[in-house]
Amino acid sequence: MDTISVGILGATAYTGLELARILTRHAGVAISFVSSRSYAGQTLSAVFPELSGLCDQTLLSLDEAGKRDVDCLFSCLPHAVSAQYCTPFLKKGTRVIDLSADFRVKDPAVYKKWYEVDVCDLDALRRAAFGLPERYRDQIRTAPLTANPGCYPTSIMLPLVPLLQKHTLSMIIADSKSGVSGAGRALKLSSHFVEANENVTAYSIGHTHRHVSEIEQELSAAAGKPTTITFSPHLIPMSRGILSTIYFQAPLSAADCTAIVSDAYAEEPFARVRPTGVLPRISDVRGTNFCDIGFTGGESGQPLIAVSVIDNLLKGASGQAVQNMNIMFGFDERAGLC
Ligand SMILES: NC(=O)c1ccc[n+]([C@@H]2O[C@H](COP(=O)([O-])OP(=O)(O)OC[C@H]3O[C@@H](n4cnc5c(N)ncnc54)[C@H](OP(=O)(O)O)[C@@H]3O)[C@@H](O)[C@H]2O)c1
């Protein structure tokens, strides 16, 4: 396939930096433009000096970016902002990969309940593929728009979906820990060094975090019936990485879970399953697009336990976005990512 042109909205995001890093070494891609709200007129490498000599393009304003034509657009803008900038590109026929939550939740009423805004573009929402390649590769291949999943949801869906497709799981509880980059680059008190360092903070626990909406949507779709989750995220003093410990009841052993999920992901380039009882660590996947999964527990009526790890900025965001681009444009799925 020939080289494709791509644009990045919100290139000054942490996810934008990761995209630029990956795409500058992707042989099939030329970055046509990068854009920013606050840094328009500066070069991307002035904002992120590590990109010097790799991506020295001048950041366009979002309005200027909207006048450009590219084969593929990535949006790293926040939810409720992203969709309004993606829609004009979709109307021009550009294929779009949105890293925000704006096109992930299929039911507009559910999106409104959790995000407290209306869906901006119902037509685009209907045509969007949910960008979890291990589940929706065929839809992603031809979709005009791919809604890249959230980081916590990716870490929870990948171990559970193959199990739910075959068995009933109940009492699902996910306890997740995320590094501080999960909150983005914008200044906020909870991300300050003194607040986050040598500290662990539970937030939006139980059934209150917005990611519950897409997690329950996808677990229910896999199970073929409504499936709920208790989801408790925690902020930990690391720059990047997510570890999810997921408890559930099922008529299975940990070895059964290992066998089912290993079988489901036997051909997957970025999902790896450990032997039963061997649990992955964040350091095993940091800087990679892998999701590593291990199962344990289940003896004497105790819950089964899955542990999964991802790099939130890669398999949880920009790595998965490039994996989706590779699928959409017929590249080797590993291109730029290995
Ligand atoms: N961080 C993660 O681990 C992660 C994982 C999965 C998905 N996501 C999603 O990916 C997207 C980017 O996340 P991030 O953490 O990389 O974000 P971030 O570091 O906070 O950056 C956000 C970007 O959006 C721009 N922006 C913010 N508010 C804007 C507004 N009102 N109008 C126009 N532009 C605006 C910023 O522009 P300027 O800097 O130029 O002002 C910046 O480029 C979000 O939707 C997020 O939910 C993030």
Coordinates of C-alpha atoms and ligand atoms in Angstrom, one line a residue:
M1 CA 0.0 0.0 0.0
D2 CA 1.2 3.6 -0.7
T3 CA 2.0 6.0 2.0
I4 CA -1.0 7.6 3.6
S5 CA -1.2 11.1 5.0
V6 CA -2.4 11.7 8.5
G7 CA -3.3 14.6 10.7
I8 CA -3.4 14.8 14.5
L9 CA -5.8 17.1 16.3
G10 CA -4.5 17.9 19.8
A11 CA -1.0 16.8 19.1
T12 CA 0.2 18.4 22.3
A13 CA -1.7 15.8 24.3
Y14 CA 0.3 13.0 26.0
T15 CA -1.5 10.7 23.6
G16 CA -0.5 13.1 20.7
L17 CA 3.1 12.8 21.7
E18 CA 2.9 9.0 21.6
L19 CA 1.1 9.1 18.2
A20 CA 3.8 11.4 16.8
R21 CA 6.5 9.1 18.2
I22 CA 5.0 6.0 16.6
L23 CA 3.9 7.6 13.3
T24 CA 7.3 9.1 12.6
R25 CA 8.8 5.6 12.5
H26 CA 5.9 4.1 10.6
A27 CA 7.1 3.4 7.0
G28 CA 3.5 3.7 5.5
V29 CA 2.6 7.1 7.0
A30 CA 3.5 10.8 6.4
I31 CA 2.3 13.2 9.1
S32 CA 0.7 16.0 7.1
F33 CA -0.3 18.2 9.9
V34 CA -0.3 18.5 13.7
S35 CA -2.6 20.9 15.6
S36 CA -3.1 22.6 18.9
R37 CA -5.4 25.0 20.6
S38 CA -2.8 26.7 22.9
Y39 CA 0.5 26.2 21.0
A40 CA -0.6 27.0 17.5
G41 CA 2.3 28.7 15.6
Q42 CA 5.0 26.9 17.6
T43 CA 6.6 23.7 16.3
L44 CA 5.6 20.3 17.9
S45 CA 9.3 19.7 18.7
A46 CA 9.4 23.0 20.6
V47 CA 6.7 21.6 22.9
F48 CA 8.2 18.1 23.0
P49 CA 12.0 18.5 22.3
E50 CA 12.4 14.7 22.1
L51 CA 10.7 15.1 18.7
S52 CA 13.4 17.4 17.4
G53 CA 14.5 16.3 13.9
L54 CA 11.6 13.8 13.8
C55 CA 8.5 16.1 13.8
D56 CA 9.4 19.8 13.5
Q57 CA 6.1 20.8 11.9
T58 CA 4.4 24.0 13.0
L59 CA 1.2 23.4 15.0
L60 CA -1.9 24.6 13.2
S61 CA -4.9 26.0 14.9
L62 CA -7.9 23.7 15.0
D63 CA -9.6 26.0 12.4
E64 CA -6.6 25.8 10.0
A65 CA -6.3 22.1 10.5
G66 CA -10.0 21.7 9.5
K67 CA -9.1 23.1 6.0
R68 CA -6.6 20.3 5.4
D69 CA -7.2 17.0 3.6
V70 CA -5.7 13.8 4.8
D71 CA -6.4 10.1 4.5
C72 CA -6.6 9.5 8.2
L73 CA -7.3 11.8 11.1
F74 CA -6.5 11.1 14.7
S75 CA -8.2 13.2 17.4
C76 CA -6.6 13.5 20.8
L77 CA -9.1 16.1 22.0
P78 CA -11.2 15.7 25.1
H79 CA -14.7 14.2 25.0
A80 CA -17.5 16.7 24.2
V81 CA -14.9 18.7 22.2
S82 CA -13.6 16.0 19.9
A83 CA -16.7 15.0 18.0
Q84 CA -17.4 18.6 16.7
Y85 CA -13.9 18.7 15.1
C86 CA -14.1 15.1 13.7
T87 CA -17.4 15.6 12.0
P88 CA -16.2 18.0 9.2
F89 CA -13.4 15.5 8.3
L90 CA -15.9 12.6 8.2
K91 CA -18.1 14.7 5.8
K92 CA -15.0 15.1 3.5
G93 CA -14.6 11.3 3.5
T94 CA -11.5 11.3 5.8
R95 CA -11.3 8.1 7.9
V96 CA -11.1 9.1 11.6
I97 CA -9.8 7.5 14.7
D98 CA -11.1 9.3 17.8
L99 CA -9.3 8.7 21.1
S100 CA -12.0 10.4 23.1
A101 CA -15.1 8.9 24.5
D102 CA -17.4 10.7 22.1
F103 CA -18.2 7.8 19.8
R104 CA -17.6 4.8 22.2
V105 CA -21.1 4.6 23.8
K106 CA -23.6 3.4 21.3
D107 CA -26.8 4.5 23.2
P108 CA -27.1 8.3 23.2
A109 CA -29.1 8.2 26.4
V110 CA -26.4 6.3 28.2
Y111 CA -23.7 8.7 26.9
K112 CA -25.7 11.6 28.1
K113 CA -26.2 10.0 31.5
W114 CA -22.5 9.5 32.1
Y115 CA -21.0 12.4 30.2
E116 CA -23.7 15.0 30.9
V117 CA -23.8 16.2 27.3
D118 CA -25.8 15.2 24.2
V119 CA -24.2 13.1 21.4
C120 CA -22.8 15.7 18.9
D121 CA -23.1 13.6 15.7
L122 CA -25.7 10.8 15.8
D123 CA -25.1 9.7 12.2
A124 CA -21.3 9.3 12.9
L125 CA -22.0 7.5 16.1
R126 CA -24.1 4.9 14.2
R127 CA -21.3 4.3 11.7
A128 CA -18.5 4.1 14.3
A129 CA -16.7 0.8 15.0
F130 CA -15.6 0.2 18.6
G131 CA -11.9 0.1 18.2
L132 CA -11.0 -3.1 20.2
P133 CA -9.2 -5.1 17.4
E134 CA -9.4 -8.4 19.3
R135 CA -13.2 -8.2 19.2
Y136 CA -14.1 -6.0 16.2
R137 CA -11.3 -6.3 13.6
D138 CA -13.7 -6.9 10.7
Q139 CA -15.8 -3.8 11.5
I140 CA -12.8 -1.6 12.0
R141 CA -11.3 -2.7 8.6
T142 CA -14.1 -0.9 6.7
A143 CA -15.3 1.7 9.2
P144 CA -15.3 5.4 8.4
L145 CA -14.8 6.1 12.1
T146 CA -13.2 4.1 14.8
A147 CA -13.9 4.9 18.4
N148 CA -10.7 4.0 20.3
P149 CA -11.6 2.4 23.6
G150 CA -10.7 3.9 27.0
C151 CA -7.6 2.8 28.8
Y152 CA -9.2 1.2 31.9
P153 CA -11.9 -0.4 29.7
T154 CA -9.2 -2.0 27.5
S155 CA -7.5 -3.6 30.5
I156 CA -10.8 -5.0 31.8
M157 CA -12.5 -6.0 28.5
L158 CA -9.6 -8.0 27.1
P159 CA -9.5 -10.7 29.9
L160 CA -13.3 -10.9 30.3
V161 CA -14.8 -10.8 26.8
P162 CA -13.7 -14.3 25.7
L163 CA -15.0 -15.7 29.0
L164 CA -18.3 -13.9 28.7
Q165 CA -18.8 -15.2 25.1
K166 CA -18.8 -18.8 26.5
H167 CA -19.9 -18.6 30.2
T168 CA -21.9 -16.7 32.7
L169 CA -19.8 -14.5 34.9
S170 CA -21.3 -12.8 38.0
M171 CA -20.2 -10.5 40.8
I172 CA -17.6 -8.8 38.5
I173 CA -15.4 -6.3 40.5
A174 CA -12.5 -4.5 38.9
D175 CA -9.9 -2.8 41.1
S176 CA -7.6 -0.8 38.7
K177 CA -4.5 1.3 39.3
S178 CA -3.3 3.9 36.8
G179 CA -0.2 6.0 36.4
V180 CA -0.7 9.8 36.5
S181 CA -0.5 10.3 32.7
G182 CA -3.9 8.7 32.5
A183 CA -5.3 12.1 33.6
G184 CA -3.7 13.9 30.7
R185 CA -1.3 16.8 30.5
A186 CA -3.6 19.6 31.6
L187 CA -2.7 21.1 35.1
K188 CA -4.8 19.7 37.9
L189 CA -4.2 19.5 41.6
S190 CA -4.4 15.7 41.8
S191 CA -1.6 15.4 39.3
H192 CA 0.9 17.6 41.2
F193 CA 4.0 15.8 42.3
V194 CA 3.4 16.5 46.0
E195 CA -0.2 15.1 45.7
A196 CA 0.6 12.0 43.6
N197 CA 4.1 11.0 44.8
E198 CA 4.3 8.4 47.6
N199 CA 0.5 8.3 47.6
V200 CA -2.3 6.1 46.3
T201 CA -5.8 7.6 45.8
A202 CA -9.1 5.9 45.1
Y203 CA -11.4 8.0 43.0
S204 CA -14.8 7.6 41.3
I205 CA -15.1 4.2 42.9
G206 CA -18.0 1.7 42.8
H207 CA -20.3 2.6 39.9
T208 CA -19.5 6.2 39.3
H209 CA -16.5 6.4 36.9
R210 CA -17.5 7.3 33.3
H211 CA -15.7 4.3 31.9
V212 CA -18.4 2.1 33.5
S213 CA -20.6 3.0 30.5
E214 CA -18.4 1.5 27.8
I215 CA -17.2 -1.4 30.0
E216 CA -20.8 -2.5 30.7
Q217 CA -21.8 -1.9 27.0
E218 CA -19.0 -4.3 25.8
L219 CA -19.3 -6.9 28.6
S220 CA -23.1 -7.0 27.9
A221 CA -22.5 -7.4 24.2
A222 CA -20.1 -10.3 24.8
A223 CA -22.4 -12.0 27.2
G224 CA -25.6 -11.4 25.1
K225 CA -27.3 -10.1 28.2
P226 CA -27.0 -7.1 30.6
T227 CA -23.9 -7.4 32.6
T228 CA -22.8 -5.0 35.3
I229 CA -19.5 -4.3 37.0
T230 CA -18.2 -2.6 40.1
F231 CA -15.2 -0.6 39.0
S232 CA -12.8 1.1 41.4
P233 CA -9.9 3.1 39.9
H234 CA -6.9 4.3 41.8
L235 CA -4.2 6.8 41.0
I236 CA -0.7 5.5 41.8
P237 CA 2.7 7.3 41.7
M238 CA 3.9 6.1 38.3
S239 CA 4.0 8.1 35.1
R240 CA 2.3 5.4 33.0
G241 CA 0.8 2.0 33.1
I242 CA -2.5 0.3 34.3
L243 CA -2.9 -2.8 36.4
S244 CA -6.4 -4.2 36.8
T245 CA -7.2 -6.9 39.3
I246 CA -10.6 -8.3 38.4
Y247 CA -12.6 -10.6 40.7
F248 CA -15.6 -12.7 39.4
Q249 CA -17.6 -15.8 40.0
A250 CA -18.0 -18.4 37.2
P251 CA -18.4 -22.2 36.9
L252 CA -14.7 -22.4 35.8
S253 CA -11.2 -22.9 37.2
A254 CA -8.4 -20.5 36.7
A255 CA -6.9 -23.1 34.4
D256 CA -10.1 -23.1 32.3
C257 CA -9.9 -19.3 32.1
T258 CA -6.3 -19.4 31.0
A259 CA -7.2 -22.0 28.3
I260 CA -10.2 -20.1 27.0
V261 CA -8.5 -16.7 26.8
S262 CA -5.2 -18.2 25.4
D263 CA -7.2 -19.9 22.7
A264 CA -9.1 -16.7 21.8
Y265 CA -5.9 -14.7 21.6
A266 CA -3.7 -17.4 20.0
E267 CA -3.3 -15.3 16.8
E268 CA -3.5 -11.9 18.4
P269 CA -0.3 -9.8 18.0
F270 CA -0.8 -7.7 21.1
A271 CA -2.6 -9.9 23.7
R272 CA -0.5 -12.3 25.8
V273 CA -1.7 -14.8 28.3
R274 CA 0.5 -16.1 31.1
P275 CA 0.4 -19.7 32.5
T276 CA -2.2 -20.1 35.3
G277 CA -1.0 -18.5 38.5
V278 CA 1.7 -16.3 36.8
L279 CA 0.6 -12.7 37.1
P280 CA 1.8 -9.9 34.8
R281 CA 3.4 -6.6 36.0
I282 CA 3.1 -3.2 34.6
S283 CA 6.9 -3.2 33.9
D284 CA 6.3 -6.2 31.5
V285 CA 4.3 -3.9 29.1
R286 CA 5.5 -0.4 29.7
G287 CA 6.5 1.2 26.3
T288 CA 4.7 -1.5 24.4
N289 CA 1.3 -2.1 22.8
F290 CA 0.8 -5.4 24.7
C291 CA -1.9 -6.4 27.1
D292 CA -0.7 -9.1 29.4
I293 CA -3.2 -11.3 31.3
G294 CA -2.9 -13.9 34.0
F295 CA -5.6 -15.9 35.9
T296 CA -5.6 -17.3 39.5
G297 CA -8.0 -18.1 42.3
G298 CA -11.3 -19.9 42.2
E299 CA -10.5 -22.6 44.8
S300 CA -13.1 -23.6 47.4
G301 CA -15.7 -21.2 46.2
Q302 CA -13.3 -18.2 46.2
P303 CA -13.7 -15.7 43.3
L304 CA -11.6 -16.2 40.2
I305 CA -9.1 -13.4 39.6
A306 CA -7.8 -12.0 36.4
V307 CA -4.8 -9.6 36.4
S308 CA -4.2 -7.5 33.3
V309 CA -1.6 -4.8 32.5
I310 CA -1.3 -2.3 29.7
D311 CA 0.6 0.9 29.0
N312 CA -2.3 3.4 29.2
L313 CA -0.7 5.6 26.5
L314 CA -0.1 2.7 24.1
K315 CA -2.5 -0.3 24.2
G316 CA -4.7 2.1 26.3
A317 CA -4.7 4.9 23.7
S318 CA -2.2 5.7 20.9
G319 CA -0.7 2.3 20.3
Q320 CA -4.2 0.8 19.9
A321 CA -5.1 3.8 17.7
V322 CA -2.2 3.0 15.3
Q323 CA -3.2 -0.7 15.5
N324 CA -6.6 0.4 14.3
M325 CA -5.1 2.6 11.6
N326 CA -3.1 -0.4 10.4
I327 CA -6.2 -2.5 10.1
M328 CA -8.2 0.3 8.4
F329 CA -5.6 0.9 5.8
G330 CA -4.4 -2.6 5.2
F331 CA -0.9 -2.3 6.8
D332 CA 0.7 -5.1 8.8
E333 CA -1.1 -4.8 12.2
R334 CA 2.3 -4.6 13.9
A335 CA 3.7 -1.8 11.8
G336 CA 5.2 1.0 13.9
L337 CA 4.4 -0.9 17.1
C338 CA 7.1 -3.6 17.4
Ligands
LIG1 N1 -4.1 9.9 28.9 C1 -4.6 8.6 28.7 O1 -4.0 7.6 29.2 C2 -5.7 8.3 27.7 C3 -6.0 7.0 27.4 C4 -7.1 6.7 26.6 C5 -7.8 7.8 26.0 N2 -7.5 9.1 26.4 C6 -8.3 10.1 25.7 O2 -7.5 10.7 24.7 C7 -7.8 12.1 24.6 C8 -6.5 12.8 24.9 O3 -6.0 12.4 26.2 P1 -4.7 13.0 26.8 O4 -4.7 12.4 28.2 O5 -3.5 12.8 25.9 O6 -5.0 14.6 26.9 P2 -4.2 15.8 27.3 O7 -2.8 15.5 27.5 O8 -4.9 16.4 28.5 O9 -4.3 16.8 26.1 C9 -5.6 17.2 25.6 C10 -5.4 17.9 24.2 O10 -6.7 18.4 23.9 C11 -6.5 19.8 23.7 N3 -7.7 20.5 24.3 C12 -8.0 20.5 25.6 N4 -9.2 21.2 25.8 C13 -9.5 21.7 24.6 C14 -10.6 22.5 24.1 N5 -11.5 22.9 24.9 N6 -10.6 22.8 22.8 C15 -9.6 22.4 21.9 N7 -8.6 21.6 22.3 C16 -8.5 21.3 23.6 C17 -5.2 20.2 24.3 O11 -4.7 21.3 23.6 P3 -3.6 22.4 23.9 O12 -2.6 21.6 24.8 O13 -3.1 22.7 22.6 O14 -4.3 23.4 24.6 C18 -4.4 19.0 24.2 O15 -3.8 18.9 22.9 C19 -8.9 12.4 25.7 O16 -10.1 12.4 25.1 C20 -8.7 11.2 26.6 O17 -9.9 11.0 27.3 C21 -6.5 9.4 27.2

